[in-house]
C-alpha positions as a printed Julia matrix, in Angstrom:
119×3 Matrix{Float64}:
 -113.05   65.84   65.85
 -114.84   69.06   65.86
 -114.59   72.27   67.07
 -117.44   71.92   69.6
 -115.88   68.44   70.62
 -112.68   69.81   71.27
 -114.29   72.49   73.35
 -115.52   70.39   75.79
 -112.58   68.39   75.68
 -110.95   71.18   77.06
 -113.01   72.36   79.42
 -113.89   69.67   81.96
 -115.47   70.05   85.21
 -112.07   71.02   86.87
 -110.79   72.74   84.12
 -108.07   69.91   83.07
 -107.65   68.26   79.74
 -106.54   64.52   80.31
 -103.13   63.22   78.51
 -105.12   60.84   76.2
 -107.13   63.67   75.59
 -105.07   66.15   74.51
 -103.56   63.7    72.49
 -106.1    62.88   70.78
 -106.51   66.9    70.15
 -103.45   67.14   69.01
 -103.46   63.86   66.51
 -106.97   63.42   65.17
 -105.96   61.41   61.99
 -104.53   59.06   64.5
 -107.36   58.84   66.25
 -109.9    58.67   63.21
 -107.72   55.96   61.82
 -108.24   53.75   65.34
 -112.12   54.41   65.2
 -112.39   53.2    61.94
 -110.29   50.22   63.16
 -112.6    49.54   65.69
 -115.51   50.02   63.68
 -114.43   48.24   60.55
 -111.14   46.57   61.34
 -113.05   42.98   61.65
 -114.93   43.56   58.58
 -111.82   44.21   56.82
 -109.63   41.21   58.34
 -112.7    39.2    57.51
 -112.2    40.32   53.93
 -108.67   39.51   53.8
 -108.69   36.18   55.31
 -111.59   35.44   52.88
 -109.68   36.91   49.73
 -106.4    34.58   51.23
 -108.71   31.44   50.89
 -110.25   32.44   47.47
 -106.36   33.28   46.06
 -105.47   29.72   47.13
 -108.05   28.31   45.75
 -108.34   29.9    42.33
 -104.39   28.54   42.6
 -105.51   24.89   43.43
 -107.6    25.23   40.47
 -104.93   26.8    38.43
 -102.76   23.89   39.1
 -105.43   21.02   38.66
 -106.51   22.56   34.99
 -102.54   22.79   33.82
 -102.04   19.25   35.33
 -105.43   18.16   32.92
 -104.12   20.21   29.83
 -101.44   18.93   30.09
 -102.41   15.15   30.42
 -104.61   16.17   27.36
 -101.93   17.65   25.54
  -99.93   14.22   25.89
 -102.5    12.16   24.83
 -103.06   14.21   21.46
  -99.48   14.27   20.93
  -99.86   10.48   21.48
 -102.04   10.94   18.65
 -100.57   12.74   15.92
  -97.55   10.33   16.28
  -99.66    7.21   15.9
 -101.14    8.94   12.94
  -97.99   10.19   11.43
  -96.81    6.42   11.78
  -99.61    4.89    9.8
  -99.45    7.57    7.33
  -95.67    6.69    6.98
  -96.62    2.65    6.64
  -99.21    3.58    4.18
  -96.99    5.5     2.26
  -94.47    2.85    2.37
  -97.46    0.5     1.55
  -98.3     2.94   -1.46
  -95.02    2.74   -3.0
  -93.98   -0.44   -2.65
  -97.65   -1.17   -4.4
  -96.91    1.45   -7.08
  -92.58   -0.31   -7.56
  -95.12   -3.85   -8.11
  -97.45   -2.08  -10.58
  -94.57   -0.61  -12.7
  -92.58   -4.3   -12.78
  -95.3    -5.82  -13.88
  -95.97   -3.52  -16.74
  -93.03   -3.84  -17.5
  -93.03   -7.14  -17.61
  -95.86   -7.12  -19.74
  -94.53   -4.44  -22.4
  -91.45   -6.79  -22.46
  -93.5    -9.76  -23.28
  -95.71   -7.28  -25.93
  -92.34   -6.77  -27.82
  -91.08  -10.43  -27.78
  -94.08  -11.67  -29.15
  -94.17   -9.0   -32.3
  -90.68   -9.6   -32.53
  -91.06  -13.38  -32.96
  -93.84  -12.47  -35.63
């Protein structure tokens, strides 16, 4: 309030300040803070309710995207282990491939020295 306001406040047409009015005089940041209430107060509820919604939404998203990664997540794991058990059977496969080669050269060296040994 300003100086003039208060003024006038003051001096009515009988002379008499009212109690709301001279408390209002005596708290203006009160007052202030209740006109801006009034004039923005439904703006800023407005604001709040929408920022509520958007929060639990962004947290509806939130929780859809982890509940995706982490399907995602299982079905790669699901992968590697598939892959790490053909890798191990190929292995296996490998060696037991390699164990056949070496018997059967071997076997041939063996029959390479009988037959120079029977000579």
């Amino acid at each position: 309030m300003t100086m003039q306001n208060v003024e006038q406040i003051e001096k009515d047409v009988n002379g008499n300040v009212s109690p709301s009015e001279k408390e209002a005089i005596a708290r203006p940041e009160e007052t202030i803070d209740q006109v801006r209430d009034l004039l923005f107060g439904g703006a800023q509820r407005s604001i709040e309710n929408r920022l509520v919604d958007l929060r639990e939404e962004m947290q509806a998203t939130f929780k859809e995207l982890k509940a995706e990664f982490e399907k995602e997540l299982a079905a790669v794991q699901a992968m590697v282990e598939e892959l790490e058990r053909n890798s191990e059977n190929k292995q296996l496969a490998s060696h037991k491939e390699i164990g056949a080669a070496i018997s059967q050269l071997g076997a041939t060296i063996s029959e390479l020295g009988s037959g120079r040994s029977g000579k």
